[in-house]
PDB file of C-alpha atoms in Angstrom:
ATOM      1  CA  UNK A   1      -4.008  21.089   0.133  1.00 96.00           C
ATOM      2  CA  UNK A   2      -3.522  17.407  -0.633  1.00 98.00           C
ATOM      3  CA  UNK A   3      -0.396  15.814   0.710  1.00 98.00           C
ATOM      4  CA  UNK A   4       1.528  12.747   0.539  1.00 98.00           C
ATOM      5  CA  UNK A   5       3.052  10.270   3.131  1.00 98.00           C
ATOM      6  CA  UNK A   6       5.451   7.674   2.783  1.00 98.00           C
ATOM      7  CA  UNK A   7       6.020   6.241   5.826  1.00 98.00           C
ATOM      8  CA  UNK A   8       9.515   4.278   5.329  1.00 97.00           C
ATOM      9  CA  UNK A   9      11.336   2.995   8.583  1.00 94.00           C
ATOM     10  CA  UNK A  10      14.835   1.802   8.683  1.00 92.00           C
ATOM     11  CA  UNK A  11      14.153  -1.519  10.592  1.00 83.00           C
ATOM     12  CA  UNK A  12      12.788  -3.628   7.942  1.00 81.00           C
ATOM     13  CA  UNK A  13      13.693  -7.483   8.897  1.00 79.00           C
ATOM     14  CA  UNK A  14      12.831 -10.215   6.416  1.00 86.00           C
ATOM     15  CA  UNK A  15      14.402  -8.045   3.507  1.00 91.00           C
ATOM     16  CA  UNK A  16      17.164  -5.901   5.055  1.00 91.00           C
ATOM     17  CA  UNK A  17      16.924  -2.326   3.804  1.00 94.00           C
ATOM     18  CA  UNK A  18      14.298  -3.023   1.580  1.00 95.00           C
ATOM     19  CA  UNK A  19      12.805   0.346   1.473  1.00 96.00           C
ATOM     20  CA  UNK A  20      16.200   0.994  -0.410  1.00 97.00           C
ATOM     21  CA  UNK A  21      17.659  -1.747  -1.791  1.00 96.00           C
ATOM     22  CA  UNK A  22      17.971  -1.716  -5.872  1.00 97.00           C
ATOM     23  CA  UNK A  23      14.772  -2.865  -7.761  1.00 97.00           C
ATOM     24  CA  UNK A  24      15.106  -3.001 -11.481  1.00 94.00           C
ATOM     25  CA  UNK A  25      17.642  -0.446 -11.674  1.00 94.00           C
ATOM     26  CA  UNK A  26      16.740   2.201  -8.534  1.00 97.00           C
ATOM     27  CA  UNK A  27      15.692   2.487  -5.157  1.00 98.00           C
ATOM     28  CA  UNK A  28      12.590   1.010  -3.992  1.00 98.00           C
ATOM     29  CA  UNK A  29      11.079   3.802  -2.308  1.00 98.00           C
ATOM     30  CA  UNK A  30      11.910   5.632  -5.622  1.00 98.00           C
ATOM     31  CA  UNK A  31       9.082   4.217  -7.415  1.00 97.00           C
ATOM     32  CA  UNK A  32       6.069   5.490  -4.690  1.00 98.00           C
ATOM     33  CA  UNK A  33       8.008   9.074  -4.734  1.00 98.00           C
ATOM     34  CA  UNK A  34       7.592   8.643  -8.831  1.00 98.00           C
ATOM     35  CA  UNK A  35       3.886   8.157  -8.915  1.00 98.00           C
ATOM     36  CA  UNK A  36       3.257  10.543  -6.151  1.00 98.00           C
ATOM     37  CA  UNK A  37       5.065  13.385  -8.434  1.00 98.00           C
ATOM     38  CA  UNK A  38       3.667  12.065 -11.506  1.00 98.00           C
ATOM     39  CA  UNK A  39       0.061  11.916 -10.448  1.00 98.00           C
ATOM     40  CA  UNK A  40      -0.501  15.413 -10.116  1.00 97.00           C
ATOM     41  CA  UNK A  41      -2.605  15.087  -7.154  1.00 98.00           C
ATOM     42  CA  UNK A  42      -0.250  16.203  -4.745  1.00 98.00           C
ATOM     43  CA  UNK A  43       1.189  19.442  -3.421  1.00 98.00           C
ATOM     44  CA  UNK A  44       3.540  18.444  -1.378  1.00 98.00           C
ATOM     45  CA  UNK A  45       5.219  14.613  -1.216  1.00 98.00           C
ATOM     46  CA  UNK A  46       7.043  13.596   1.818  1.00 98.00           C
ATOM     47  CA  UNK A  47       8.640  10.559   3.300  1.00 98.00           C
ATOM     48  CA  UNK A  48       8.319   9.734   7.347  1.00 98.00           C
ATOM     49  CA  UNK A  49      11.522   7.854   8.342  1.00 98.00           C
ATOM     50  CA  UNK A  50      13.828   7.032  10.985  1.00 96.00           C
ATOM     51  CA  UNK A  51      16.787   6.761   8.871  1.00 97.00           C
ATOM     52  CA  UNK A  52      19.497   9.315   6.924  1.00 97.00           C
ATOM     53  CA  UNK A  53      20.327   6.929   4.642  1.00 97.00           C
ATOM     54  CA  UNK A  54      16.392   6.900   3.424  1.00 98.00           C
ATOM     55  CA  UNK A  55      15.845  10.374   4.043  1.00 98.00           C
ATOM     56  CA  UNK A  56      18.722  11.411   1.529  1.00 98.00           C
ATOM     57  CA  UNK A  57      17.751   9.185  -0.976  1.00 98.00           C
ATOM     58  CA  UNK A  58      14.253  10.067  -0.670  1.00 98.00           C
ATOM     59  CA  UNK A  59      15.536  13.489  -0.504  1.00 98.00           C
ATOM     60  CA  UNK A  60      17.390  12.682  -4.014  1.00 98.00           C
ATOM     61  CA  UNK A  61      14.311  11.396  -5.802  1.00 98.00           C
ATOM     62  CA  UNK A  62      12.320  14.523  -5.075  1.00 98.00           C
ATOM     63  CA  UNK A  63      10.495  14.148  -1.972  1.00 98.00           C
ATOM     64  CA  UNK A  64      10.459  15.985   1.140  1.00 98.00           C
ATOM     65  CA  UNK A  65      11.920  15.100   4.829  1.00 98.00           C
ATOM     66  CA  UNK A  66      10.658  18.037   6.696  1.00 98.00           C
ATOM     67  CA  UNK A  67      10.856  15.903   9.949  1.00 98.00           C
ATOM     68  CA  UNK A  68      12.553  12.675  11.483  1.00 97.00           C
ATOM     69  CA  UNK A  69      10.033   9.926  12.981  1.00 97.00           C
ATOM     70  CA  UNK A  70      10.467   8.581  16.883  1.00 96.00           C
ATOM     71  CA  UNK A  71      11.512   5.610  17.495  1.00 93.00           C
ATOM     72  CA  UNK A  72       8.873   4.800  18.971  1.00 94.00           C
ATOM     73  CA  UNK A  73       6.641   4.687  15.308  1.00 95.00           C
ATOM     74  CA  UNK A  74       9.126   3.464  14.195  1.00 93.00           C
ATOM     75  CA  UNK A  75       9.130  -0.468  15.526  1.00 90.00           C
ATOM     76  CA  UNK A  76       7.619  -3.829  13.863  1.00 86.00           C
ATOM     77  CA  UNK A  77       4.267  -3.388  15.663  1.00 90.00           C
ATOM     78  CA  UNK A  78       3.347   0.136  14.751  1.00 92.00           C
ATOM     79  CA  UNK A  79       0.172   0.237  12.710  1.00 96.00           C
ATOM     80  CA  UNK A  80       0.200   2.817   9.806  1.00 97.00           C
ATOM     81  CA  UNK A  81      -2.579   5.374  10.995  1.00 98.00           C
ATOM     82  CA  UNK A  82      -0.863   6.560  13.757  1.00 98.00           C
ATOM     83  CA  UNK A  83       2.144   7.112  11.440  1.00 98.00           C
ATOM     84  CA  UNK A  84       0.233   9.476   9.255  1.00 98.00           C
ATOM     85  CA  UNK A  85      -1.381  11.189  11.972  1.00 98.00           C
ATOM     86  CA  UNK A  86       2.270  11.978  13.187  1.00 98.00           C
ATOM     87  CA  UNK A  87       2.811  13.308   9.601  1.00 98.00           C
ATOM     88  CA  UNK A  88      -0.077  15.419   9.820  1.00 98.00           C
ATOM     89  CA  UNK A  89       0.655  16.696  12.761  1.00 98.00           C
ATOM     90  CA  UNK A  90       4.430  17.337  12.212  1.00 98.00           C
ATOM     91  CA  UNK A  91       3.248  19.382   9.393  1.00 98.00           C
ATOM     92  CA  UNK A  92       0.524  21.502  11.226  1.00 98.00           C
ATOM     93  CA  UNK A  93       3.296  22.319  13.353  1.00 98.00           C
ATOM     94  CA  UNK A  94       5.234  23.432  10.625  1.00 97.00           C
ATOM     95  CA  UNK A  95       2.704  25.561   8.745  1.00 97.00           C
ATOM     96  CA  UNK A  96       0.819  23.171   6.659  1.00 95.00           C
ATOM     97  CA  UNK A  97      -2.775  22.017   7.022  1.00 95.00           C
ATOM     98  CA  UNK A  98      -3.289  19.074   4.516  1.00 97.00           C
ATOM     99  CA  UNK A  99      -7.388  18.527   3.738  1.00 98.00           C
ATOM    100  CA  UNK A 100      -6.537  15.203   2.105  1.00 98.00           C
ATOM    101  CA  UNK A 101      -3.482  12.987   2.854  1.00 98.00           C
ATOM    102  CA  UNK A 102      -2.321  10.394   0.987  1.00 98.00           C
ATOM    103  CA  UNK A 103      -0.400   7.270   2.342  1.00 98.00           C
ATOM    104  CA  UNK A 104       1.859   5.507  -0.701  1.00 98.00           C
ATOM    105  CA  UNK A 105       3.764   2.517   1.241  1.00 98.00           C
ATOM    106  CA  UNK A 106       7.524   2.479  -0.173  1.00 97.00           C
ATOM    107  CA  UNK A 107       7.563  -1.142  -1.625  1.00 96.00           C
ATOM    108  CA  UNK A 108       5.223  -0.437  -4.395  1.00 97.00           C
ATOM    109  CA  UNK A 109       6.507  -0.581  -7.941  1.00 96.00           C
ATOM    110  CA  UNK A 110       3.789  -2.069  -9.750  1.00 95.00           C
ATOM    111  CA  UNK A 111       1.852   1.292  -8.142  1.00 96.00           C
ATOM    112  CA  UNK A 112       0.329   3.330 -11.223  1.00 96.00           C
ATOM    113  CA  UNK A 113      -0.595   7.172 -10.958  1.00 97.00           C
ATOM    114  CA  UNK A 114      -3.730   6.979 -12.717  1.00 97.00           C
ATOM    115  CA  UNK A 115      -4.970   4.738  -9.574  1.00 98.00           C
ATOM    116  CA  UNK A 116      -4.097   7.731  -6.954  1.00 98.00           C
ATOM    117  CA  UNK A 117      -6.187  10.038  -9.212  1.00 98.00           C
ATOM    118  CA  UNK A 118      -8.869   7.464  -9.336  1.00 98.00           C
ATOM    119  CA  UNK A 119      -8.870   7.217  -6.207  1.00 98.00           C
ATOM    120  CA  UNK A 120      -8.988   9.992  -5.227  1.00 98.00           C
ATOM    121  CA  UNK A 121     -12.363  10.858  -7.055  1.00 98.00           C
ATOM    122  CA  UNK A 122     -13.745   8.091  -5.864  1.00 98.00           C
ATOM    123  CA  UNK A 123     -13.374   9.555  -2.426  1.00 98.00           C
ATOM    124  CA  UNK A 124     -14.090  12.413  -3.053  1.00 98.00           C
ATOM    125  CA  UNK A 125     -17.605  11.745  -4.830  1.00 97.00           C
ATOM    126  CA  UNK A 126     -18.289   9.923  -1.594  1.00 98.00           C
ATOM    127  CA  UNK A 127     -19.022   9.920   1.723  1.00 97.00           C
ATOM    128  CA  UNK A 128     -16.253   7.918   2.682  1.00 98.00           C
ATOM    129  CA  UNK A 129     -13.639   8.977   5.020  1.00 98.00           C
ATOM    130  CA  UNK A 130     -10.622   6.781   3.239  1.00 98.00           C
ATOM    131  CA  UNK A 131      -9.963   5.218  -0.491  1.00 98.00           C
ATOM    132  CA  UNK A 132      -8.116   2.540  -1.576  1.00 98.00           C
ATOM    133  CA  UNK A 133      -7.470  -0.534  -3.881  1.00 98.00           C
ATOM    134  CA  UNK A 134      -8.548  -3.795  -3.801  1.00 98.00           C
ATOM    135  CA  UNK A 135      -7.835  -7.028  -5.998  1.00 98.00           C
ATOM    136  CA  UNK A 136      -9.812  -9.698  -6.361  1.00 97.00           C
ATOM    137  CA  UNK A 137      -8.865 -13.139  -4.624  1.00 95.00           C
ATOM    138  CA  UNK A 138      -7.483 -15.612  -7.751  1.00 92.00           C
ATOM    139  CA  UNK A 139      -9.545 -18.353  -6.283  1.00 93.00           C
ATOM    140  CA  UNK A 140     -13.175 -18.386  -4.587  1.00 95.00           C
ATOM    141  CA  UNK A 141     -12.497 -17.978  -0.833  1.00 96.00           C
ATOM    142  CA  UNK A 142     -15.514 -20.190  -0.055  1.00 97.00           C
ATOM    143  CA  UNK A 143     -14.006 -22.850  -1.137  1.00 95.00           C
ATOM    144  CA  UNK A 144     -10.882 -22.629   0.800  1.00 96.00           C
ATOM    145  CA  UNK A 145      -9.667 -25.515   2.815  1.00 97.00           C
ATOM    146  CA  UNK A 146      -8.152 -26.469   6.486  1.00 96.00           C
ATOM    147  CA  UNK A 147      -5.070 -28.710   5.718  1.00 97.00           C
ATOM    148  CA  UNK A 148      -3.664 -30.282   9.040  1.00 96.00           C
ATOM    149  CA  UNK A 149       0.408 -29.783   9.111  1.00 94.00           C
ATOM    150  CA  UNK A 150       1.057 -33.318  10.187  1.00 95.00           C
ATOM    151  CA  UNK A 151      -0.957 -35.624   7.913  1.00 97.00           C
ATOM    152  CA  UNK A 152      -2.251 -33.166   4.909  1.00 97.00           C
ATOM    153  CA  UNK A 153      -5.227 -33.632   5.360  1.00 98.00           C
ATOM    154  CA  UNK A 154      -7.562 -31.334   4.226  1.00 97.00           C
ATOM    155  CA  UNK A 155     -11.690 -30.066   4.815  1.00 97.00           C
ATOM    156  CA  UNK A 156     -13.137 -27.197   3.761  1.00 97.00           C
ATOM    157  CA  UNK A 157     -13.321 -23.978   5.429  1.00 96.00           C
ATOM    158  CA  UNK A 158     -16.838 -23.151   4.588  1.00 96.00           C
ATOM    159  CA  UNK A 159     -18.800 -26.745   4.201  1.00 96.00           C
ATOM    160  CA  UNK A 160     -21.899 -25.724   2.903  1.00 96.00           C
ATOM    161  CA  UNK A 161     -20.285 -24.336  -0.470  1.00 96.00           C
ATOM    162  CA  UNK A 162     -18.906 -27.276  -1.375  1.00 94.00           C
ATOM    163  CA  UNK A 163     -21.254 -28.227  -4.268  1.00 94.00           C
ATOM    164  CA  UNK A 164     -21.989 -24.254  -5.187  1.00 96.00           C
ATOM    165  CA  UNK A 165     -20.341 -23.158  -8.580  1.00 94.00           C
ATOM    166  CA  UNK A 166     -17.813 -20.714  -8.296  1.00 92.00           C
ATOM    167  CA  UNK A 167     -19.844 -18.714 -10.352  1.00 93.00           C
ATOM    168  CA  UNK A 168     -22.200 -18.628  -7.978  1.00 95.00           C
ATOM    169  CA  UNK A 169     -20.467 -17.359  -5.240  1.00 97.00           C
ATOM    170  CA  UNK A 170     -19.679 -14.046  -4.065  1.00 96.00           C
ATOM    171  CA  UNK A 171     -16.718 -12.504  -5.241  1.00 95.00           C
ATOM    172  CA  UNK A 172     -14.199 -11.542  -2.848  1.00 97.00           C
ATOM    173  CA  UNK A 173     -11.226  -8.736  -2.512  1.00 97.00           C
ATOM    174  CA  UNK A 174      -8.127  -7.917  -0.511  1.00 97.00           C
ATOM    175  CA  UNK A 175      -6.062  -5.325  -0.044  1.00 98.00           C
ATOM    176  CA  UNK A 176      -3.716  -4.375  -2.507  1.00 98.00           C
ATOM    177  CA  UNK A 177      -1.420  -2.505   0.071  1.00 97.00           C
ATOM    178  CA  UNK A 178      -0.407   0.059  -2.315  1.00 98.00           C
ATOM    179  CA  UNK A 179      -1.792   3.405  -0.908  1.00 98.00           C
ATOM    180  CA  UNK A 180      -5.094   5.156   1.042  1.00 98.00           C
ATOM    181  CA  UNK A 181      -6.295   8.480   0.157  1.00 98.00           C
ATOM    182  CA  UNK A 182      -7.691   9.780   3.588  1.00 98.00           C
ATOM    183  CA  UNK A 183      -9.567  13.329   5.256  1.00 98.00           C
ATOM    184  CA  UNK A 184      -7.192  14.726   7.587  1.00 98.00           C
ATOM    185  CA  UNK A 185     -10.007  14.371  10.381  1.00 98.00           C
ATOM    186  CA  UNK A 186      -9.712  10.577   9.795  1.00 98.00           C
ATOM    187  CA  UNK A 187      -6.057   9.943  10.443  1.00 98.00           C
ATOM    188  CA  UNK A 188      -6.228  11.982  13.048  1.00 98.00           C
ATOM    189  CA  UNK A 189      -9.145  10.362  15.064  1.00 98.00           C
ATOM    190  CA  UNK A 190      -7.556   7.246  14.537  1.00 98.00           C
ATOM    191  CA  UNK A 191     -10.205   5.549  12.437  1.00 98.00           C
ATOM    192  CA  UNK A 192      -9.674   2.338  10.549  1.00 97.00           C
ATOM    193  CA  UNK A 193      -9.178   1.622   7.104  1.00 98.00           C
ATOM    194  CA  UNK A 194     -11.045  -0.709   6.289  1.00 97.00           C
ATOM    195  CA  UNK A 195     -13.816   0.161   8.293  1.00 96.00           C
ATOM    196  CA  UNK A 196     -14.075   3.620   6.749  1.00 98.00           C
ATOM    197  CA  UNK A 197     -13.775   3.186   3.117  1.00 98.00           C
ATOM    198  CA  UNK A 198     -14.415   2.961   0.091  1.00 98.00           C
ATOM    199  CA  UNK A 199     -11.896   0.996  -3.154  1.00 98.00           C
ATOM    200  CA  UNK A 200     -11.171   1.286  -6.669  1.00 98.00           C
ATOM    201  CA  UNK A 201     -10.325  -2.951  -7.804  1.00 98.00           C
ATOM    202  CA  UNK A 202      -6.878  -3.695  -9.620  1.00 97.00           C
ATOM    203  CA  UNK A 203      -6.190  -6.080 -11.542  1.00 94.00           C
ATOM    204  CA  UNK A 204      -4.971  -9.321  -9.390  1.00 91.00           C
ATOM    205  CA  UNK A 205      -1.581  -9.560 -11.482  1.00 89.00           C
ATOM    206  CA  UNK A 206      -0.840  -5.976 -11.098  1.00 91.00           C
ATOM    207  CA  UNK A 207      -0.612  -6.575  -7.089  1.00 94.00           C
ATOM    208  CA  UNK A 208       2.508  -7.592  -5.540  1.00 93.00           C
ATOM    209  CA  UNK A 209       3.737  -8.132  -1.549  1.00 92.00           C
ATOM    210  CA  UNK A 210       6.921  -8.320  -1.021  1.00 94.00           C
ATOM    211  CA  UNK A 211       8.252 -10.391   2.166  1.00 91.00           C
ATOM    212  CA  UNK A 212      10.523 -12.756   0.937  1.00 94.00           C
ATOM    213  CA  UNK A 213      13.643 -13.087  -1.161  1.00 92.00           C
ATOM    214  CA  UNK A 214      11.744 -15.243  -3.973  1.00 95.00           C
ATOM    215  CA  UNK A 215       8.683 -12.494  -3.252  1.00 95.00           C
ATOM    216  CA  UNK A 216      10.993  -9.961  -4.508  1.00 95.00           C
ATOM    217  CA  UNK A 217      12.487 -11.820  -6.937  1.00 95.00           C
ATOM    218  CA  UNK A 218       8.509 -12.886  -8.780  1.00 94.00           C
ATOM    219  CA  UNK A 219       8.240  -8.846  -8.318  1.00 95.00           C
ATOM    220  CA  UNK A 220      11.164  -7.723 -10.533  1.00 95.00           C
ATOM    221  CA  UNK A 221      10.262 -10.267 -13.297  1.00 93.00           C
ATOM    222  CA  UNK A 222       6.182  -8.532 -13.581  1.00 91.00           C
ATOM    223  CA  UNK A 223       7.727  -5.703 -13.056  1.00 92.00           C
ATOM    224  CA  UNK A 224       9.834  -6.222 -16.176  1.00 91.00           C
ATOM    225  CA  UNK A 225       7.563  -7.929 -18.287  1.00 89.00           C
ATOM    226  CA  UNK A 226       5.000  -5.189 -17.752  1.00 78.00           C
ATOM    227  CA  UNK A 227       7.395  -2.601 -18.200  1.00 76.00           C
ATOM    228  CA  UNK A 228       8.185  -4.004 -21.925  1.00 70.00           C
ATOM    229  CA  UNK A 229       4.367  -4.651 -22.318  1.00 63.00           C
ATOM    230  CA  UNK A 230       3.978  -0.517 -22.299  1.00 60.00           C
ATOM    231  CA  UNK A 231       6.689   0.257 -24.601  1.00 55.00           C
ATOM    232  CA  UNK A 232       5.415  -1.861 -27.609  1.00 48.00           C
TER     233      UNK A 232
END
């Protein structure tokens, strides 16, 4: 039984309500309950929350709220394993053992349900205990520099790349922040992401983090754009 998670607390402070709040014409946390449904992969999607107002719209958009989360995982400091492992838990108690779960955070609509079944195969034709996406960094991160706040000036992280081509170096990734397939065991043992898994890699423009109001503002415009780009 595969299952998905999105954990969506009420308390979000740079962007108030911003697992709700309108984004291109509905809900926020309406476009992760979307792709979870569309995917496929999934037989039951629910949402973890600490707040009616989420749970009924999640609630509206198709997904599940078979439980309420505690406050206390529900703060600015809580990491996101221990949230799932709640889920999972919550669920065991009421009747369901997941073998897979899936967490899809709520501020994702550039998220694409091809890339949870990719994923998803990727784990599975590993030995991996979690999946997720990466992007790759726009700019070599060797080459990255220090810049002191009060005069500008700048020297470079990593010295001894300073004369390598770019195309020389190593590529790096981050995080797209989307979603991570995991085994049940995993969440529940507490083990880390990144130190557990294995990725599928986006495309850099199709990643998006939201923090800010001109974050969310860059967001709806992609959003848009690539939205039109599929219909013609």
């Amino acid at each position: 039984m595969n299952l998905a998670v999105i954990p969506a607390r009420g308390g979000s402070k740079r962007i108030p309500r911003k697992n709700i709040r309108p984004f291109a014409g509905k809900p926020m946390i309406a476009f992760a309950i979307d792709s979870a449904l569309a995917s496929g992969q999934f037989d039951k999607v629910i949402v973890s929350t600490d707040d009616a107002e989420i749970a009924d719209i999640a609630r509206q958009h198709g997904a599940e709220v078979p439980f309420m989360r505690p406050a206390d995982l529900s703060d600015d400091f809580t990491p996101t394993v221990p949230v799932i492992a709640h889920a999972i838990r919550s669920m065991m108690d009421l009747g369901t053992a997941p073998e897979l779960v899936c967490c899809i955070y709520p501020g994702v609509p550039m998220i694409d349900a091809d890339d949870l079944r990719k994923a998803r195969e990727h784990l599975l034709g590993s030995q991996a205990q979690y999946a997720f996406p990466v992007a790759p960094f726009p700019a070599a991160i060797q080459r990255a520099l220090r810049r002191d706040v009060e005069t500008g000036n700048a020297q470079p992280f990593s010295p001894q790349f300073v004369n390598t081509r770019t195309q020389d170096l190593e590529p790096a990734y981050f995080d797209a922040g989307q979603f991570y397939w995991g085994r049940r065991q995993a969440w529940l043992d507490g083990l880390s992401l990144h130190g557990h898994g294995t990725t599928i890699v986006l495309p850099e423009w199709r990643v998006v983090d939201i923090d800010t109001a001109d974050d969310w503002a860059r967001a709806e415009i992609l959003y848009r754009a690539f939205a039109t780009s599929q219909t013609l």
